[in-house]
XYZ file of C-alpha atoms in Angstrom:
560
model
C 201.529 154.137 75.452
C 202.033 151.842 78.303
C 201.878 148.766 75.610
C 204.839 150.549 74.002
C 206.721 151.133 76.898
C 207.015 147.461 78.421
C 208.029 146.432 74.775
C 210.705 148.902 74.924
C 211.570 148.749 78.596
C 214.835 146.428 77.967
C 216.247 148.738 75.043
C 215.326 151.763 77.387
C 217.265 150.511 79.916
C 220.006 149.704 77.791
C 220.256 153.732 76.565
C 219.821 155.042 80.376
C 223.194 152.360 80.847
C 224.846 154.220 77.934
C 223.916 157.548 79.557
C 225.621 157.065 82.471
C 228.984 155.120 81.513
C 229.391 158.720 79.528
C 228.985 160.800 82.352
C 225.114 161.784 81.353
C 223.329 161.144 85.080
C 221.525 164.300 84.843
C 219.734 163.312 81.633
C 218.581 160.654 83.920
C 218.101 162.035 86.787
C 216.193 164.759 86.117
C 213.808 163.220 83.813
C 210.744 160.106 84.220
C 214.097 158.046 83.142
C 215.458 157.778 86.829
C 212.382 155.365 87.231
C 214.376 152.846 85.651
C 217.063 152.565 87.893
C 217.063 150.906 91.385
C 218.364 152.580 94.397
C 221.290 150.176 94.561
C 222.343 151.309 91.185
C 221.743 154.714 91.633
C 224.155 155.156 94.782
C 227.166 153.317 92.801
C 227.063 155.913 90.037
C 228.729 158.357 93.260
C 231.427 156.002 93.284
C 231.996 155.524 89.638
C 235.148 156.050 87.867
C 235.028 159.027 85.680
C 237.900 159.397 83.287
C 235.171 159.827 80.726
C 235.157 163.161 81.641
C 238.411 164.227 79.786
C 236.068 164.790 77.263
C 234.201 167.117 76.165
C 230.486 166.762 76.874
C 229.922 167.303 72.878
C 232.365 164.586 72.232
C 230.697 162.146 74.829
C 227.210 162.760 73.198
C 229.083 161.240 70.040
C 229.823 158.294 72.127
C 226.480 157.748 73.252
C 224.869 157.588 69.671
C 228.003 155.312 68.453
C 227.155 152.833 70.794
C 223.185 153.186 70.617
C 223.466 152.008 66.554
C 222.405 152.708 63.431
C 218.820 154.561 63.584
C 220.555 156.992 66.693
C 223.683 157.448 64.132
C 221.064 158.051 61.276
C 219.391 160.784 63.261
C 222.560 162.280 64.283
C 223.858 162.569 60.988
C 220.400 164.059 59.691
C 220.213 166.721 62.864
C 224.364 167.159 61.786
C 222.148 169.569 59.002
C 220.641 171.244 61.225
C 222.637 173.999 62.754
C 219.473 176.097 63.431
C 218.819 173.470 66.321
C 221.833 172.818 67.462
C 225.387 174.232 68.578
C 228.403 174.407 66.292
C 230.322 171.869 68.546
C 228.075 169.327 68.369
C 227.469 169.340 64.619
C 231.289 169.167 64.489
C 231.433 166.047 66.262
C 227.952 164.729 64.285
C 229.869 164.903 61.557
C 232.534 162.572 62.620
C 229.842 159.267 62.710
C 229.850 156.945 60.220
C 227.377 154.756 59.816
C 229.493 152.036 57.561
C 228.894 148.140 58.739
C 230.304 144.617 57.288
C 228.221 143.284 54.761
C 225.735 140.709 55.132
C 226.180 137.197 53.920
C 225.422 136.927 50.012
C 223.270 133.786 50.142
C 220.733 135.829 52.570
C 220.895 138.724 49.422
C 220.749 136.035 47.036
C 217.027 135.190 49.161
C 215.900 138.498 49.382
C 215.952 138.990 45.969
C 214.080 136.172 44.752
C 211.198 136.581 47.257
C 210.810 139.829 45.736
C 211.297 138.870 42.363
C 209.113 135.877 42.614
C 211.390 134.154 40.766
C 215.045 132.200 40.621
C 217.894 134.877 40.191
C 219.264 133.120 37.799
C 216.063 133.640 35.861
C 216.963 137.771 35.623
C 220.787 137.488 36.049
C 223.358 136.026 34.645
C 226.179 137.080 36.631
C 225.911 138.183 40.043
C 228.912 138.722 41.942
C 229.219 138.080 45.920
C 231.508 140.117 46.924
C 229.236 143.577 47.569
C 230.519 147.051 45.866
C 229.150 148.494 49.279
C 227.509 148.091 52.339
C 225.981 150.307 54.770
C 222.957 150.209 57.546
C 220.221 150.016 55.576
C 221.578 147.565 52.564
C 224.255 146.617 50.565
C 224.949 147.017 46.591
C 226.023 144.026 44.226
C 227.425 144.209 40.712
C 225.270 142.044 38.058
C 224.499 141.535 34.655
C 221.013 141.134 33.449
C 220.069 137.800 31.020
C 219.321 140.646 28.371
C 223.190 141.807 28.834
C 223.166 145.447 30.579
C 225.511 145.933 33.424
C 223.349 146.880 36.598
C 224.303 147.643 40.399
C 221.592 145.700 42.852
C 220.880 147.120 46.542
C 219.695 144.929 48.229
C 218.052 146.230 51.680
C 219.143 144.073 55.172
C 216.663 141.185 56.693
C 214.910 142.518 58.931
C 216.209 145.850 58.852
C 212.428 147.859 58.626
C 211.872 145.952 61.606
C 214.618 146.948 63.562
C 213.859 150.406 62.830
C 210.195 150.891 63.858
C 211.901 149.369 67.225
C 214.298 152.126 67.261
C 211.336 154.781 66.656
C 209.073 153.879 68.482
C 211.780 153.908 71.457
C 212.877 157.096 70.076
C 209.010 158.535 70.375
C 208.978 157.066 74.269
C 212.659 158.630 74.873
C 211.298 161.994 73.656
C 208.309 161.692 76.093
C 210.308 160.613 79.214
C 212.661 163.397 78.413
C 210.734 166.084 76.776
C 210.681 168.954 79.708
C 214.427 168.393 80.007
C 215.487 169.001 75.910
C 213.193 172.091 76.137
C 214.572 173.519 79.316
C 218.187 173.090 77.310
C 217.089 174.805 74.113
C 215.332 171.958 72.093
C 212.064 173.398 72.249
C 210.564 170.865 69.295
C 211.669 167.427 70.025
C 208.683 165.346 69.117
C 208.830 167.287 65.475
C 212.089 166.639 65.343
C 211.628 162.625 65.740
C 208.499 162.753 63.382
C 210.616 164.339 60.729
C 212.988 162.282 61.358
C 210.555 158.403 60.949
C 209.215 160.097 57.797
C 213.055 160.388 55.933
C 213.701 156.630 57.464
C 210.161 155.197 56.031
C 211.266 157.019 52.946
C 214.795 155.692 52.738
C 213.159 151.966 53.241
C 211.221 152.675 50.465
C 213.945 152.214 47.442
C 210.603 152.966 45.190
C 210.762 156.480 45.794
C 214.375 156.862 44.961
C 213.731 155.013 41.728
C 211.328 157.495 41.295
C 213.534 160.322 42.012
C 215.886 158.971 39.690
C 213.027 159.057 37.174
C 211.951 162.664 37.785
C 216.281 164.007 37.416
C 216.291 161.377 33.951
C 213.288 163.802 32.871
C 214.624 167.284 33.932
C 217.965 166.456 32.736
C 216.748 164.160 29.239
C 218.394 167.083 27.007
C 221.479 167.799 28.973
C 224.697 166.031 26.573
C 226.909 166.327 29.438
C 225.394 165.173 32.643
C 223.924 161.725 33.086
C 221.334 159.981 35.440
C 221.236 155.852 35.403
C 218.701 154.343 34.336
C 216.285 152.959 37.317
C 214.589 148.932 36.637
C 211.605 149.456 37.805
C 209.950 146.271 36.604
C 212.563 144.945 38.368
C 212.518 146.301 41.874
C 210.355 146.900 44.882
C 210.415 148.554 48.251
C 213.388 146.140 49.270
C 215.694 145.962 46.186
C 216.754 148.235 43.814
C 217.979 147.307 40.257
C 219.776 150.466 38.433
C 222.045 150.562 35.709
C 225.946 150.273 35.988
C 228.093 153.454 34.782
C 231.876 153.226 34.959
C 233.340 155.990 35.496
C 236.134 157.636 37.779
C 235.678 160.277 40.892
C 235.010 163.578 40.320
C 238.586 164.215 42.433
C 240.447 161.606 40.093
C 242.843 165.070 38.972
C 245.166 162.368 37.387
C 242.523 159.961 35.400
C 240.819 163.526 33.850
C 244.445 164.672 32.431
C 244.907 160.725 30.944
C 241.674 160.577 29.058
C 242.733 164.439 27.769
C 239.625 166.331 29.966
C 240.066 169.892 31.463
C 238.963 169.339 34.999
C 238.740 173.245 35.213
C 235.688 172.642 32.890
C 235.015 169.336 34.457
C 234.493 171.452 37.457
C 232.662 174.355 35.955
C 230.142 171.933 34.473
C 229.298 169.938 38.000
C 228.878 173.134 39.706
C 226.571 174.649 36.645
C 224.373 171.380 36.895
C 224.059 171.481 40.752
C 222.896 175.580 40.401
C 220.737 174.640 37.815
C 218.756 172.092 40.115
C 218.834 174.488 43.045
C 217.812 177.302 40.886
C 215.783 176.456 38.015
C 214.239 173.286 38.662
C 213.991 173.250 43.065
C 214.927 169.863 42.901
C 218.714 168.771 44.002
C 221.066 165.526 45.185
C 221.638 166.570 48.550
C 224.885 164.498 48.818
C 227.175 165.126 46.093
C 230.542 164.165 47.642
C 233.070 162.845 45.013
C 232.007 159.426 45.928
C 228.960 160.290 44.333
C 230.196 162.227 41.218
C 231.465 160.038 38.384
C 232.623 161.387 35.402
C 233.186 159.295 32.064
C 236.109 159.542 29.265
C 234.184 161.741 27.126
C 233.764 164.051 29.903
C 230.182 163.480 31.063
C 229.410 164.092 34.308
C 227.074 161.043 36.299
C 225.522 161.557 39.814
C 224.524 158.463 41.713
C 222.880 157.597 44.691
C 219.457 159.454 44.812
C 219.020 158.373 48.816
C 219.129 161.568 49.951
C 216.877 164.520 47.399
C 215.743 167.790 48.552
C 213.414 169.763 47.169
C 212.731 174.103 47.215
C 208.705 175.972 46.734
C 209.039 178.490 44.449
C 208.377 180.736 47.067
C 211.552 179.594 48.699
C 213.587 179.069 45.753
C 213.083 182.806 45.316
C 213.902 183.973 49.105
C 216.815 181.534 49.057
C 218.061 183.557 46.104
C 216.946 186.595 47.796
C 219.711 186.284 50.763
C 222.537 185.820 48.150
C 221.663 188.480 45.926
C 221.118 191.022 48.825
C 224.716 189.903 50.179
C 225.944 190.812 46.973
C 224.272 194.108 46.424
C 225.628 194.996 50.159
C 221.753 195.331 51.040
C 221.635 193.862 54.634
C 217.517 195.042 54.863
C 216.975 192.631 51.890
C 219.077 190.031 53.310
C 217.110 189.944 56.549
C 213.510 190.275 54.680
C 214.647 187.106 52.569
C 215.520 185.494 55.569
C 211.982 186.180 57.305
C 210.676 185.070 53.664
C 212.596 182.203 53.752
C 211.878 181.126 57.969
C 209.144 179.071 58.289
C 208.327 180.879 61.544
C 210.360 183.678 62.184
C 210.080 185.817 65.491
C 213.219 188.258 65.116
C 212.185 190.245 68.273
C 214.501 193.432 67.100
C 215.163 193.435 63.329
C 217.261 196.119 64.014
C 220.266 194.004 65.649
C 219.248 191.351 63.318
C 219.770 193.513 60.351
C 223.334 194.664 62.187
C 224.440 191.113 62.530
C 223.508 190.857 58.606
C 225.778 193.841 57.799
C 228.870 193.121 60.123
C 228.709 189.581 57.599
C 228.591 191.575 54.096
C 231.267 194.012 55.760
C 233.398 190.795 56.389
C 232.902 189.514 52.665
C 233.078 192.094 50.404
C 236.587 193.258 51.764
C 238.021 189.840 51.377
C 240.021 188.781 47.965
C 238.928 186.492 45.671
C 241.106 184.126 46.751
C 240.168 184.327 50.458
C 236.288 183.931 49.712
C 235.253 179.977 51.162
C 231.631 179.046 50.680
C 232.147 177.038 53.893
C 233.194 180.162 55.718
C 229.917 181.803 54.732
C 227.815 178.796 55.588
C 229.436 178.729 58.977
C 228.912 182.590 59.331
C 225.063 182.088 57.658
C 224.256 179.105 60.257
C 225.752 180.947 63.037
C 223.383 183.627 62.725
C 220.086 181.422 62.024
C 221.049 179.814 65.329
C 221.426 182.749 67.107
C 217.770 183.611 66.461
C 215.854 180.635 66.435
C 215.224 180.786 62.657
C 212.729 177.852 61.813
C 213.905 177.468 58.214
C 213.302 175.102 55.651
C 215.788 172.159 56.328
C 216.373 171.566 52.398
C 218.560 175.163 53.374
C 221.230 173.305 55.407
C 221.442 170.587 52.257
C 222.108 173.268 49.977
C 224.784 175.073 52.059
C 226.593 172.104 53.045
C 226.185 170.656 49.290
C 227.638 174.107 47.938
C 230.671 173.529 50.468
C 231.340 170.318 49.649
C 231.392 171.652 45.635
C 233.772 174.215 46.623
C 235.857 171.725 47.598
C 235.959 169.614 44.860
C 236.087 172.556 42.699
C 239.341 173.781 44.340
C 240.947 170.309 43.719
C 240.203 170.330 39.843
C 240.274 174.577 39.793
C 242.749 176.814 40.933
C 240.754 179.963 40.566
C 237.876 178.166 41.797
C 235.243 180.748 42.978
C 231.945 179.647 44.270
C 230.126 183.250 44.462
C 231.341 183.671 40.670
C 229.349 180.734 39.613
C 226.310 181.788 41.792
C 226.188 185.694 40.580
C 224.856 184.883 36.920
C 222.142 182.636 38.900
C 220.741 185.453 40.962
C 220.037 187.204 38.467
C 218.526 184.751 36.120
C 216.121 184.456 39.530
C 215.278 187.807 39.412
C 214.426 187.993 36.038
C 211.906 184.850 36.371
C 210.567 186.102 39.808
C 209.688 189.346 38.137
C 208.343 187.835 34.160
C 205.393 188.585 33.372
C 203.984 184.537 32.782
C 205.003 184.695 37.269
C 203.243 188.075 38.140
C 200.360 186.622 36.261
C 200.413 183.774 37.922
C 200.653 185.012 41.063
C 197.929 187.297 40.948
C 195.476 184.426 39.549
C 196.625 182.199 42.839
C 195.976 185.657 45.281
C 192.347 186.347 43.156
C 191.456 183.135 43.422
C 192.347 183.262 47.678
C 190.245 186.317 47.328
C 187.343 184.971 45.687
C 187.283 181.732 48.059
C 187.295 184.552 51.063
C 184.204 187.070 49.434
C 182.679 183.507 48.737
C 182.684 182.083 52.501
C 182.775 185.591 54.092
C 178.909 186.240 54.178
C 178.322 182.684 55.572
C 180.617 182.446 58.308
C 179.300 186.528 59.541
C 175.679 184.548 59.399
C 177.219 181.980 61.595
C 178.960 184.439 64.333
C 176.104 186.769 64.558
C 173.497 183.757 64.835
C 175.667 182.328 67.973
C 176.042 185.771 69.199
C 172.004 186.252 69.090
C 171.365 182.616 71.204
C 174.508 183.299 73.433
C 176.332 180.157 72.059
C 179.639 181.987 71.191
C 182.394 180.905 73.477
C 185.768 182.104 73.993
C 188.264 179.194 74.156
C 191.449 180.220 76.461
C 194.515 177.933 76.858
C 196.824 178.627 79.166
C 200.155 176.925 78.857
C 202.772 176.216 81.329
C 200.892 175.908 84.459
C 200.794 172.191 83.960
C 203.443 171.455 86.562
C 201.984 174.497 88.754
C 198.689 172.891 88.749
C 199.989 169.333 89.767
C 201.546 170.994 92.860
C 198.350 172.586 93.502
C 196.628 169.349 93.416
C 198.703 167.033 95.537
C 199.357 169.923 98.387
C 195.187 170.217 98.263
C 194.798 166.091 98.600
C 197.756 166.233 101.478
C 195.999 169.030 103.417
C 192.647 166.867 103.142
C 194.458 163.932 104.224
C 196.528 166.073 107.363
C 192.731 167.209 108.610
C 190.969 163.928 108.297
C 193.881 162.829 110.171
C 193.664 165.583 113.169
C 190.314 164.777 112.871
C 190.647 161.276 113.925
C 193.034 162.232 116.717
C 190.983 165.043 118.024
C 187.989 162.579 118.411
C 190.648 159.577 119.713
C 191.204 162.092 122.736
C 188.015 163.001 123.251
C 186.659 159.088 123.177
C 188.592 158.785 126.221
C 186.245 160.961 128.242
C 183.024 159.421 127.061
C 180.862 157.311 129.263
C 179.917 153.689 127.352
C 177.733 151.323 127.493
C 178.476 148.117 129.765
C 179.313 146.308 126.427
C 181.664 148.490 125.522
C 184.937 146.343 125.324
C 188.651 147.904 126.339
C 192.276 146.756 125.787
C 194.561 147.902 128.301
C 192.076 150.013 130.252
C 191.183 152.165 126.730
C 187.866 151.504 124.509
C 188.355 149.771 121.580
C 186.794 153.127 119.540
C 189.741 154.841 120.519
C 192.793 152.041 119.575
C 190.228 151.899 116.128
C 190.615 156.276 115.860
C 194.017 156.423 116.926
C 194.734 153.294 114.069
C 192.893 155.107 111.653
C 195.311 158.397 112.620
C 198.237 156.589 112.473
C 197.892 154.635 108.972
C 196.495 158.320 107.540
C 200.318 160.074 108.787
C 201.924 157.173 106.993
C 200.242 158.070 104.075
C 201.950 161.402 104.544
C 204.991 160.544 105.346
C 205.237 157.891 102.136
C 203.801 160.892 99.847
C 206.800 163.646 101.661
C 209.486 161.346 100.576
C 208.339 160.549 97.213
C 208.231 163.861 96.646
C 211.844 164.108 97.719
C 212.881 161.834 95.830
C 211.402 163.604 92.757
């Protein structure tokens, strides 16, 4: 830990700088992070000019991950999901980042692909334009053309971009540590889980293997589907740093105009991307978590092609149904169903009155069901849905917040294409297809094999682990473990007023006995300085250095 923190020590510094030009001294000052900053620098932050603060604080928190770079941006944009965790304002302005940066030179892509080829480009391409098709943080995507003659895109991930990001981590993990007590006392209560998530979808997203492979597993759930299409992944011809997939031409999703000139309906063109996206939500539990119209190509005879498998997230069956379960309660005006899906869904899920909860539920069905067709927005719902998980500290499943904010930005590219565009119309036929599988005979079955089987495994280990307890109980071995938590910073108080006391009688100690010295009778070798034995100047010394120590330990504690 301490190795980590000298390695990190100048880019730590650099964050508590971008603190406090936003107006964030109280981040700092009331964490280990003050420790950082001399006393010189602390007392001109008093003094400092503070127009900053015709902000909001929401909006200066966007500042501070804008200028912290791409891994802080990265995390913003991933908590910008999460509205269980944090407030509507600030996932309004997490939503405002972008994470867009120039390209990188084309002779250092040009490199990078041949060390992980092993081989010449120009022995696997013949063309290979420069100029990229895209860039972004973590790599940038060229146009080529393979010596066999198929038309393929090539990311290409940035040099020294992995490392860059363990840097960023690891200072993230030490930031989370100095800072910890603070996030919790202002509603973050999981912090460290939150990073930890957070490294596992960046090692993943380094990893272009696993969203070849994701683009394998959607080619196989989707191989009979005539009119949705998944490129075709090169495996052979990629590796954890560059990506070979196969070009499709094709025009946006949004492209109203391009649809009508190559004679498509984009009311059907819309229909069919929203059936495909329920479908992966609903039947398989598998779904592109980013399907703006960037992202959504469709082709001149009408078939639809999603690219960009970065970003997949994936449902349990158990969830899949409970997801399900919210929507079709909603729409059966059932609020007690809605809020037993919801504890279903909730990976931990302490609603201390399910009474209010359920309320809450039924003042949003009440809202709904009087509205018109036209006046139902998915985003409106999610908003409503998100405001309410907030509001009591619902743990769920973060593949939720994909799905919501996917099915919002649908509805919006449905409205483009659709005038009568209704999102709730295209889930209905969904929930009940849900139902019908949740209940089928082949998934009763199949539950009650996984719950005997639980069984069994218990009536199996049962017997043994009685034998266990009562033997312990017959030798006195069994011992009750108790933790108590929070007393940490109770018992540290404890501690240092218990060493000061020790300290405060010693010294007395050595003061009582520097009085008393003066009254003994000595030996004729007994030497004195200024008419006083040397004993006492040593006892009165020995007094004096211990109230230093004192004082020294009083001020650091004010300073605290």
């Amino acid at each position: 830990m301490f190795k980590n923190t000298i390695s990190n020590l100048a880019r730590i510094r650099q964050v508590v700088e971008v603190l406090v030009r936003y107006g964030f001294e109280d981040v700092v000052t009331n964490t280990a992070l003050r420790r950082l900053i001399t006393q010189k620098r602390r007392l001109s932050w008093q003094h400092a000019e503070r127009a900053v603060f015709e902000t909001s604080r929401w909006e200066r928190i966007r500042m501070v991950i804008e200028e912290l770079g791409p891994t802080f941006i990265k995390l913003a944009q991933a908590m910008s999901n999460r509205p269980d965790l944090l407030p509507e304002a600030l996932i309004d302005e997490f939503q405002k980042l972008q994470s867009d940066v120039p390209p990188f030179d084309v002779r250092v892509a040009r490199t990078i692909i041949e060390r992980e080829l092993g081989r010449p480009i120009t022995e696997v391409f013949s063309e290979f334009e420069e100029k990229p098709l895209g860039s972004a943080s973590i790599g940038q995507v060229h146009k080529a053309k393979l010596l066999t003659g198929e038309d393929v895109v090539v990311k290409v991930q940035r040099p020294d971009v992995q490392e860059k990001v363990r840097t960023d981590l690891s200072l993230l993990h030490e930031l989370v540590r100095l800072t910890a007590g603070f996030l919790r006392n202002h509603g973050l209560s999981n912090p460290q889980d939150i990073v930890d998530a957070f490294e596992r979808s960046m090692m993943k997203e380094l990893d272009y293997t696993s969203e070849a492979r994701s683009m394998d597993q959607f080619r196989k759930l989707y191989e009979n589907y005539e009119t949705f299409y998944i490129p075709k992944p090169y495996r052979e011809l990629s590796s954890a740093k560059i990506l070979v997939i196969e070009f499709v031409s094709g025009c946006k999703i949004t492209d109203k105009a391009q649809l009508l000139e190559w004679k498509l309906s984009p009311e059907k063109v819309a229909e069919t991307g929203m059936d495909i996206y329920l479908t992966q939500i609903f039947e398989f539990g598998i779904f592109h978590a980013d399907p703006h119209p960037g992202n959504v190509l469709v082709r001149p005879d009408g078939t639809l092609v999603l690219i960009d498998f970065g970003m997949v997230g994936k449902l349990t069956k158990q969830q899949k149904y409970a997801f399900a379960g919210v929507f079709i309660g909603m729409a059966r005006q059932d609020a007690r169903s809605m809020a037993l899906n919801f504890r279903r869904l909730a990976l931990t899920a302490d609603i201390p009155d399910m009474r209010t909860f359920e309320a809450d539920l039924n003042d949003l069905i009440e809202d709904f069901t009087t509205l018109d067709v036209k006046e139902m927005s998915m985003s409106d719902l999610a908003d409503r849905l998100q405001v309410i998980i907030y509001d009591y500290k619902l743990q769920v499943p973060g593949a939720v917040f994909l799905i919501l904010r996917a099915l919002v930005i649908l509805e919006g590219i449905g409205k483009v294409l659709h005038p009568r565009f209704n999102t709730f119309e295209f889930v209905r036929p969904y929930g009940a297809r849900i139902i019908a599988e949740q209940y089928s005979t082949e998934n009763i079955l199949s539950e009650a094999q996984y719950t005997g089987t639980q069984l069994l495994a218990l009536i199996q280990t049962l017997p043994a682990d009685v034998r266990q307890i009562m033997r312990k109980i017959s030798r006195g071995d069994l011992r009750l473990k108790v933790e108590l938590s929070g007393y940490q910073a109770l018992m540290r108080t404890a501690d240092q007023l218990v060493s000061r006391t020790i300290i405060a009688l010693i010294a007395v100690a050595f003061l009582l006995f520097s009085g008393l010295s003066l009254l003994g009778r000595y030996s004729p070798d007994m030497r004195y300085l200024h008419g006083i034995p040397v004993i006492t100047w040593w006892s009165l010394g020995i007094t004096g250095f211990l109230f230093l120590i004192l004082l020294i330990l009083g001020t650091k504690k004010r300073k605290d």
